[in-house]
mmCIF file of C-alpha atoms in Angstrom:
data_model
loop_
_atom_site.group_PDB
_atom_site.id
_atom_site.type_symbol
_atom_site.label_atom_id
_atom_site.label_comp_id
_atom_site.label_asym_id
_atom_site.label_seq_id
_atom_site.Cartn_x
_atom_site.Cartn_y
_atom_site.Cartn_z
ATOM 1 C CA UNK A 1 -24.066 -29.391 -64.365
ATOM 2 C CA UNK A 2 -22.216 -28.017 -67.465
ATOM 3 C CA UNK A 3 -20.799 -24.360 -67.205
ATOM 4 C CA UNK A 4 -18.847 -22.640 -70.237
ATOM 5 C CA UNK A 5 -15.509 -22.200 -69.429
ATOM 6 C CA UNK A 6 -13.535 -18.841 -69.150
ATOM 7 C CA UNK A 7 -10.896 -18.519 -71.787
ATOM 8 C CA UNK A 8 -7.846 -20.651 -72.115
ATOM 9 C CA UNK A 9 -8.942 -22.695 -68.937
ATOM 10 C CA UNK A 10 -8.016 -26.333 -67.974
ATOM 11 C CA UNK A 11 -10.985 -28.576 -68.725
ATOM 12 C CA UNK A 12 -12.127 -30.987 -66.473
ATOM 13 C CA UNK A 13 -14.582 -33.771 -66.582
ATOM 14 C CA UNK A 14 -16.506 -35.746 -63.676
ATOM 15 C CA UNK A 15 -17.614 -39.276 -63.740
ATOM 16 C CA UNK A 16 -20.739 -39.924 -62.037
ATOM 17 C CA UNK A 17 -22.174 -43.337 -62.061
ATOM 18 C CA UNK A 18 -21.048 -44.155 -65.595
ATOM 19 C CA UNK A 19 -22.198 -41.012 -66.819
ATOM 20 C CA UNK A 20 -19.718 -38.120 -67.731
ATOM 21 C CA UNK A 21 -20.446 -34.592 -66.742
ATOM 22 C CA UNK A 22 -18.613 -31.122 -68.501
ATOM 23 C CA UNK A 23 -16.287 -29.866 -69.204
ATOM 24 C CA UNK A 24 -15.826 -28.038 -66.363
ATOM 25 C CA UNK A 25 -13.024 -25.698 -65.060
ATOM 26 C CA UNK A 26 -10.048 -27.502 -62.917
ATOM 27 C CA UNK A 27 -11.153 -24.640 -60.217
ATOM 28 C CA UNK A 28 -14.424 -25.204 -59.939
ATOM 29 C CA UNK A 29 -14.314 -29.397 -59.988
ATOM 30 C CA UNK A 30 -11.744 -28.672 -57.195
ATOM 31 C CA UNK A 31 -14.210 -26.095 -55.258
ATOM 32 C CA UNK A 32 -17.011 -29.524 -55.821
ATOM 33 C CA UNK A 33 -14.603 -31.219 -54.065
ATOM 34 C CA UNK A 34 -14.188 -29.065 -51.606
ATOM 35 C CA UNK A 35 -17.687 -28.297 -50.817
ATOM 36 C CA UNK A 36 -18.780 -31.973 -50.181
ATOM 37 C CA UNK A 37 -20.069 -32.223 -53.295
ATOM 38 C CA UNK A 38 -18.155 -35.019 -54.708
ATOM 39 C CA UNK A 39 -18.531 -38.534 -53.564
ATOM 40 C CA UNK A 40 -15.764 -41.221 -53.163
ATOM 41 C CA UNK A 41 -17.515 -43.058 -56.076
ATOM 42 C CA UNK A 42 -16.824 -40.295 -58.443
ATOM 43 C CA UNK A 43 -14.015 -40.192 -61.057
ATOM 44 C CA UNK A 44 -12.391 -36.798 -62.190
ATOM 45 C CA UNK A 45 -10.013 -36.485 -65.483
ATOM 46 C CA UNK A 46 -7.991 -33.026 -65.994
ATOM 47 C CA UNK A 47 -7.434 -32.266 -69.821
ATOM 48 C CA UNK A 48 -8.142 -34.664 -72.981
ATOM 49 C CA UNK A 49 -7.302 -38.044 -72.913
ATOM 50 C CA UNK A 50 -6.080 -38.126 -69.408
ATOM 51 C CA UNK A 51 -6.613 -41.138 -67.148
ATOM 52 C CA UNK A 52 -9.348 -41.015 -64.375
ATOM 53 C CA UNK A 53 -8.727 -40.523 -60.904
ATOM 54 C CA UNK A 54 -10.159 -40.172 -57.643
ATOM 55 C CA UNK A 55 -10.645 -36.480 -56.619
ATOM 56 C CA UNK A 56 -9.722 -36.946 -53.121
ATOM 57 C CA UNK A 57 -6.375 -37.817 -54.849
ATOM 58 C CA UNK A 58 -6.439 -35.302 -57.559
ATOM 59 C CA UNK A 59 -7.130 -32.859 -54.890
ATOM 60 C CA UNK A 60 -4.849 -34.055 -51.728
ATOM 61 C CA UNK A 61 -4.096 -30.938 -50.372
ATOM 62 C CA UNK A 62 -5.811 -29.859 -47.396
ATOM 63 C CA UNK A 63 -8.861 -27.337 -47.767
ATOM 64 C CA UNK A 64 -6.983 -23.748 -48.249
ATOM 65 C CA UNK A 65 -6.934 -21.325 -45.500
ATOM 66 C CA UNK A 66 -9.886 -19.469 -44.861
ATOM 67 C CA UNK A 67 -9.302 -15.796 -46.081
ATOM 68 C CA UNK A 68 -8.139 -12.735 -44.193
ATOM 69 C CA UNK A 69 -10.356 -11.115 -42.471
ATOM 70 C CA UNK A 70 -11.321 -7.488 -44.928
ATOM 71 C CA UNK A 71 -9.168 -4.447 -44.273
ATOM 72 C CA UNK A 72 -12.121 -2.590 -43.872
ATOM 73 C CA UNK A 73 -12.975 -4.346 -40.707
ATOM 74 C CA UNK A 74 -9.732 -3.825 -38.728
ATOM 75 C CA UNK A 75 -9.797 -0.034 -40.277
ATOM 76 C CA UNK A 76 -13.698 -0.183 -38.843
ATOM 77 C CA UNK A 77 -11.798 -0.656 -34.992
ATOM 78 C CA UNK A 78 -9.030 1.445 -35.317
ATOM 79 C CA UNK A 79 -8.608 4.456 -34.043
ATOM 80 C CA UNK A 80 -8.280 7.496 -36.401
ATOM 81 C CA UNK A 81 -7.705 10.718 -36.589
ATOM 82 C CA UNK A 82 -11.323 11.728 -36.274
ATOM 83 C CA UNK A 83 -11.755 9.452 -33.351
ATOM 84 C CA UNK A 84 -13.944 10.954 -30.366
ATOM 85 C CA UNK A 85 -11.090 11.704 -28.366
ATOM 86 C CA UNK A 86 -13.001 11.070 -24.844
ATOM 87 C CA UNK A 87 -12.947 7.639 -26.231
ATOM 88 C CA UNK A 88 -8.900 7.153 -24.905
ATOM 89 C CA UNK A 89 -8.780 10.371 -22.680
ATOM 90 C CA UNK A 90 -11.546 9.211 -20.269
ATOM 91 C CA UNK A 91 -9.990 5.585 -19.197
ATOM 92 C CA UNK A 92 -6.582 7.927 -18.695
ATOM 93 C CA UNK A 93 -8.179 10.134 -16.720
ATOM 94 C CA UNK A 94 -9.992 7.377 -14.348
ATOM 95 C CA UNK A 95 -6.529 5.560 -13.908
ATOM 96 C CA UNK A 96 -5.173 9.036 -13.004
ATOM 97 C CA UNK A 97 -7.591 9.363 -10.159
ATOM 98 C CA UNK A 98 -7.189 6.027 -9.491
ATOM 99 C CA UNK A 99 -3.544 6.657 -8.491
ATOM 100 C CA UNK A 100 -3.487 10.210 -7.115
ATOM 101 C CA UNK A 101 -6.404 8.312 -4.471
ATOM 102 C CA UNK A 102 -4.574 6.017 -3.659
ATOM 103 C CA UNK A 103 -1.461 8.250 -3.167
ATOM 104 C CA UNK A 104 -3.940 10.478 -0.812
ATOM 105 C CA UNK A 105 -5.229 7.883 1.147
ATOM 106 C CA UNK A 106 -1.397 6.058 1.678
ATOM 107 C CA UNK A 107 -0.765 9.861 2.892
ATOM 108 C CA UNK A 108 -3.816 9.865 5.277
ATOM 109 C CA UNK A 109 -2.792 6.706 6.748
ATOM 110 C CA UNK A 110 0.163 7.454 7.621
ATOM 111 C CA UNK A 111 -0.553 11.082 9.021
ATOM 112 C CA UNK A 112 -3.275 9.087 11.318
ATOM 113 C CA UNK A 113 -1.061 6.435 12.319
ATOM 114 C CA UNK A 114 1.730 9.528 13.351
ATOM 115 C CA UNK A 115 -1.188 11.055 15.687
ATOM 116 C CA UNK A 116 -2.273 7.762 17.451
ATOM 117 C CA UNK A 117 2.025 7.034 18.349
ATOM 118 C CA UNK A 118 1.904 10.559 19.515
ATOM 119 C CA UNK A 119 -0.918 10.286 21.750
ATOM 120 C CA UNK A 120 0.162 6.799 22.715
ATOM 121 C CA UNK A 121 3.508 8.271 23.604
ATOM 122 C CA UNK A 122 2.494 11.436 25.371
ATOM 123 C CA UNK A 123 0.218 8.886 27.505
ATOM 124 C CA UNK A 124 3.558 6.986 28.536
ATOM 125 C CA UNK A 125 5.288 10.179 29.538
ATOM 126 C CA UNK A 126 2.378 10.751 31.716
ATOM 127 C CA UNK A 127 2.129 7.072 33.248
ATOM 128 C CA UNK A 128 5.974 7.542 34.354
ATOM 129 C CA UNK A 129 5.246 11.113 35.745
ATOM 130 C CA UNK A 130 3.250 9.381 38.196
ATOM 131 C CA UNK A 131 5.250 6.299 38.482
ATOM 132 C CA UNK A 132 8.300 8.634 39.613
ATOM 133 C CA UNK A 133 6.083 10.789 41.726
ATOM 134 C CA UNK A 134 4.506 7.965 44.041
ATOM 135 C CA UNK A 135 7.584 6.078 44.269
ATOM 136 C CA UNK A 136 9.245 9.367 45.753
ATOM 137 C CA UNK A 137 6.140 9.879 47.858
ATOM 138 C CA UNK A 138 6.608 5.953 48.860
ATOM 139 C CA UNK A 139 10.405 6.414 49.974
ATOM 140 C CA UNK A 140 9.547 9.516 51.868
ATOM 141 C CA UNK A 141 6.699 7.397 54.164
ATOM 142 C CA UNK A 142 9.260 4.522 54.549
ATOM 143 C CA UNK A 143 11.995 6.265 55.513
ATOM 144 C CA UNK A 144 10.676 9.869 56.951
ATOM 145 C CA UNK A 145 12.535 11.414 54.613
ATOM 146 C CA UNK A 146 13.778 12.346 51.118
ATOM 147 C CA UNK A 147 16.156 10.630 48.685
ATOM 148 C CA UNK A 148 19.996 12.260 48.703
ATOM 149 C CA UNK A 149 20.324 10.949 45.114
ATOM 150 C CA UNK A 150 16.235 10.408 43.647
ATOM 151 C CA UNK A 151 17.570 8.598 40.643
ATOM 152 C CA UNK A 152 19.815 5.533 42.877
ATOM 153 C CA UNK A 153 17.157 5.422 45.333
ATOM 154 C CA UNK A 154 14.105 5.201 43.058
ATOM 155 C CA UNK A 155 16.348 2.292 41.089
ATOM 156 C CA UNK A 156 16.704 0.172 44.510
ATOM 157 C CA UNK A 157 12.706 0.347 43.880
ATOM 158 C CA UNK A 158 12.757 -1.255 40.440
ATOM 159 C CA UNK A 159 12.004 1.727 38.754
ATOM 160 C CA UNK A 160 14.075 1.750 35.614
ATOM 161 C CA UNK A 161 16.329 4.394 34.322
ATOM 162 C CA UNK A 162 14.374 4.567 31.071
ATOM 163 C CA UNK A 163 11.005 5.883 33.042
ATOM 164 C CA UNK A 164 12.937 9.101 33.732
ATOM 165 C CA UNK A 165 12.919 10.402 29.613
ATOM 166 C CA UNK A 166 9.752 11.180 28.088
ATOM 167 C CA UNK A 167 9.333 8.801 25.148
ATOM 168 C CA UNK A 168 8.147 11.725 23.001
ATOM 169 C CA UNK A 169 11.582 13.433 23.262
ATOM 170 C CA UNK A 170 13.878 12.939 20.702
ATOM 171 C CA UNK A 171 17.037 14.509 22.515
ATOM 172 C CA UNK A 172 16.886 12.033 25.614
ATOM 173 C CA UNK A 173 17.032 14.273 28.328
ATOM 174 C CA UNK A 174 15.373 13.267 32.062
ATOM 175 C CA UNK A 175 12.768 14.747 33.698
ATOM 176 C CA UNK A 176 13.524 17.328 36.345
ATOM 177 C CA UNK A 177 12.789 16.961 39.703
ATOM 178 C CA UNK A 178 12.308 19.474 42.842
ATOM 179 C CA UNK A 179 15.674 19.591 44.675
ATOM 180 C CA UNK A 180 14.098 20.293 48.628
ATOM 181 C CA UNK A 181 10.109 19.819 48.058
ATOM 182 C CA UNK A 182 8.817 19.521 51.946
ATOM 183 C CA UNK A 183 8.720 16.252 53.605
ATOM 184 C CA UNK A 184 5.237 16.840 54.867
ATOM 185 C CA UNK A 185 3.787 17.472 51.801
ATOM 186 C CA UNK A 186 5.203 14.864 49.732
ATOM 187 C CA UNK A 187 4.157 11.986 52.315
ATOM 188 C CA UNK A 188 0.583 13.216 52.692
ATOM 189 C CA UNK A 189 0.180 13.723 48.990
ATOM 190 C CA UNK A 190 -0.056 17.118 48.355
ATOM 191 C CA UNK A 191 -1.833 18.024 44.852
ATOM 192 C CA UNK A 192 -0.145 21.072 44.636
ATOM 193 C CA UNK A 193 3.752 19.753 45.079
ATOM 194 C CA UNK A 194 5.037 19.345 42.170
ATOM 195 C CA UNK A 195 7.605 16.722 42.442
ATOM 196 C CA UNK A 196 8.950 16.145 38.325
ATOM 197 C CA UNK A 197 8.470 17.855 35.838
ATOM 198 C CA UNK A 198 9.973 18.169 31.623
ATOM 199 C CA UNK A 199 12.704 20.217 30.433
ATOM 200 C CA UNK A 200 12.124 22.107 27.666
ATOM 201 C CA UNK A 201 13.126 21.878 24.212
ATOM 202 C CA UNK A 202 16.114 22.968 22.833
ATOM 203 C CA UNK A 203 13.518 25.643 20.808
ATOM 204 C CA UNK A 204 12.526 26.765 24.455
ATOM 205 C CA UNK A 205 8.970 25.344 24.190
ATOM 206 C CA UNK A 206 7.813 22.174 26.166
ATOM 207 C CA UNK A 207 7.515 19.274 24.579
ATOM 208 C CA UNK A 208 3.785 18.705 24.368
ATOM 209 C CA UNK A 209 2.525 21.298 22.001
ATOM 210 C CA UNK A 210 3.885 24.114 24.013
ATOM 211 C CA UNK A 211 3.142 22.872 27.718
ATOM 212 C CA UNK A 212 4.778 20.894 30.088
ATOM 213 C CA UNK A 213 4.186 17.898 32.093
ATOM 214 C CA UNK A 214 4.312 17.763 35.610
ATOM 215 C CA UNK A 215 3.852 14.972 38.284
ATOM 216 C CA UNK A 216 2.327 15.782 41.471
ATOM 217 C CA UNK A 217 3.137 13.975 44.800
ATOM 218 C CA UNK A 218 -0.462 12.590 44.756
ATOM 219 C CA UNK A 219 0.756 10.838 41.463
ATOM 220 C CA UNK A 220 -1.708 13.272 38.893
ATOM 221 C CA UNK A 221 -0.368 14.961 36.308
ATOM 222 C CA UNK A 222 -1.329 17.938 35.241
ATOM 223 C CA UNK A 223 -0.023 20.235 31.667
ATOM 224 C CA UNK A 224 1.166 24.068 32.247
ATOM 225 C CA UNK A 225 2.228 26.668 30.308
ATOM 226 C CA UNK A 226 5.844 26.983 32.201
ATOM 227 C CA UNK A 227 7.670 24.317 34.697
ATOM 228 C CA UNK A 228 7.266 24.690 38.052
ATOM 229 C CA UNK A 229 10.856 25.507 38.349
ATOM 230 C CA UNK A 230 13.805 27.206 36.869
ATOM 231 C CA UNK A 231 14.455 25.291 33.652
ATOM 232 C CA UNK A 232 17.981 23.248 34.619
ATOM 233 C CA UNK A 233 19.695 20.857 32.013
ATOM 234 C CA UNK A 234 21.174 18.085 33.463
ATOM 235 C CA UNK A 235 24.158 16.432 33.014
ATOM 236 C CA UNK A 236 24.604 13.710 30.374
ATOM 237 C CA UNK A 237 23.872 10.273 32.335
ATOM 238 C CA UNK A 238 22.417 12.398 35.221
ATOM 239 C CA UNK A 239 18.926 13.175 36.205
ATOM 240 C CA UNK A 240 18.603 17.244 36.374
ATOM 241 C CA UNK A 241 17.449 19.081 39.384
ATOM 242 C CA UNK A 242 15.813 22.493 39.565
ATOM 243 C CA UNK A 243 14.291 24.732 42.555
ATOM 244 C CA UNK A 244 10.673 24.275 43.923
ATOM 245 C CA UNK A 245 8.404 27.287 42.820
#
């Protein structure tokens, strides 16, 4: 077990079952001890004449630290200079698209939601076309003849004042009605009186792409290219009027 020591080292010896081993080096009795290779019967003395002693008490101190991992290996990961530079670009690049689709589609979704609360509106504006048309139609069978004032007397038949505006206006303004359609007509349901119809918009155009809506006395509604009759604004608060065709 004996090893010849480097110059100027500290000599060591081991006790082994009355036998003594070396000299060895201080560092490599220690390193025995470290590695398991001392038992608790064995006796270790450091330098001449000095007293024996357990090495588990020569050598208290914990087992060192293991070392550091080599610099070569964390250079070995690290990106340099001559890295292949699709390495980083590419996972940029897919979180880029990653983004810009999700951008698109929050765009997309909202552009489809617009379109189905325009049609959804544009139907309302034609359910109250017809809701003001037979209600007119009803008053005229009751009563044998027209409404002085169609807004008051179509409220005394729980129509509200808010089914007279087209929800898809923005400006508010009530639909127009015919001021003297003929009594006849209206009772029997004529499909070619046109009892309400939209004003246009303050560009000139009607509201729905261009066209207007109008509400017939047999309660359909039907889009056309111009109202029925002269284009009339109405007064703020009061439903508008205009001629028959």
């Amino acid at each position: 077990m004996s090893e010849n020591p480097p110059a100027n080292p500290t000599p060591a010896w081991i006790s082994r079952q009355g036998q003594v081993h070396g000299p060895y080096t201080l560092v490599t009795v220690e390193q025995l001890f470290r590695q398991g290779r001392l038992g608790p019967d064995d006796l270790v003395s450091v330098g001449e004449g000095s007293p024996w002693q357990a090495p588990s008490k020569l050598f208290a101190a914990g087992p060192p630290p293991p070392p550091p991992p080599p610099a070569t290996a964390v250079a070995a990961v690290a990106p340099t200079s001559r890295s292949n530079p699709l390495l980083w670009v590419l996972p940029l690049v897919a979180v880029g698209l990653i983004i810009v689709g999700g951008i698109v589609a929050g765009v997309l979704a909202k552009q489809g939601a617009n379109a189905v609360h325009d049609a959804n509106q544009a139907e309302r504006c034609s359910e109250q076309l017809k809701v003001l048309a037979l209600s007119v139609r009803m008053y005229a069978a009751d009563y044998a003849a027209l409404p002085a004032d169609w807004e008051a007397a179509l409220e005394t038949r729980q129509v509200p004042r808010e089914t007279w505006v087209c929800p898809v206006r923005a400006d508010h303004l009530p639909y127009l009605h015919a001021p003297a359609p003929d009594l006849g007509k209206v009772k029997s349901g004529d499909p070619q009186t046109p009892l309400f119809w939209e004003p246009p918009l303050a560009s000139g155009r009607g509201p729905h792409q261009g066209q207007y809506e109008v509400g017939y006395a047999d309660g359909h509604v039907a889009l056309r290219p111009e109202p029925p009759g002269e284009k009339v604004t109405p007064p703020p608060g009061k439903v508008a009027n205009g001629p028959t065709p």
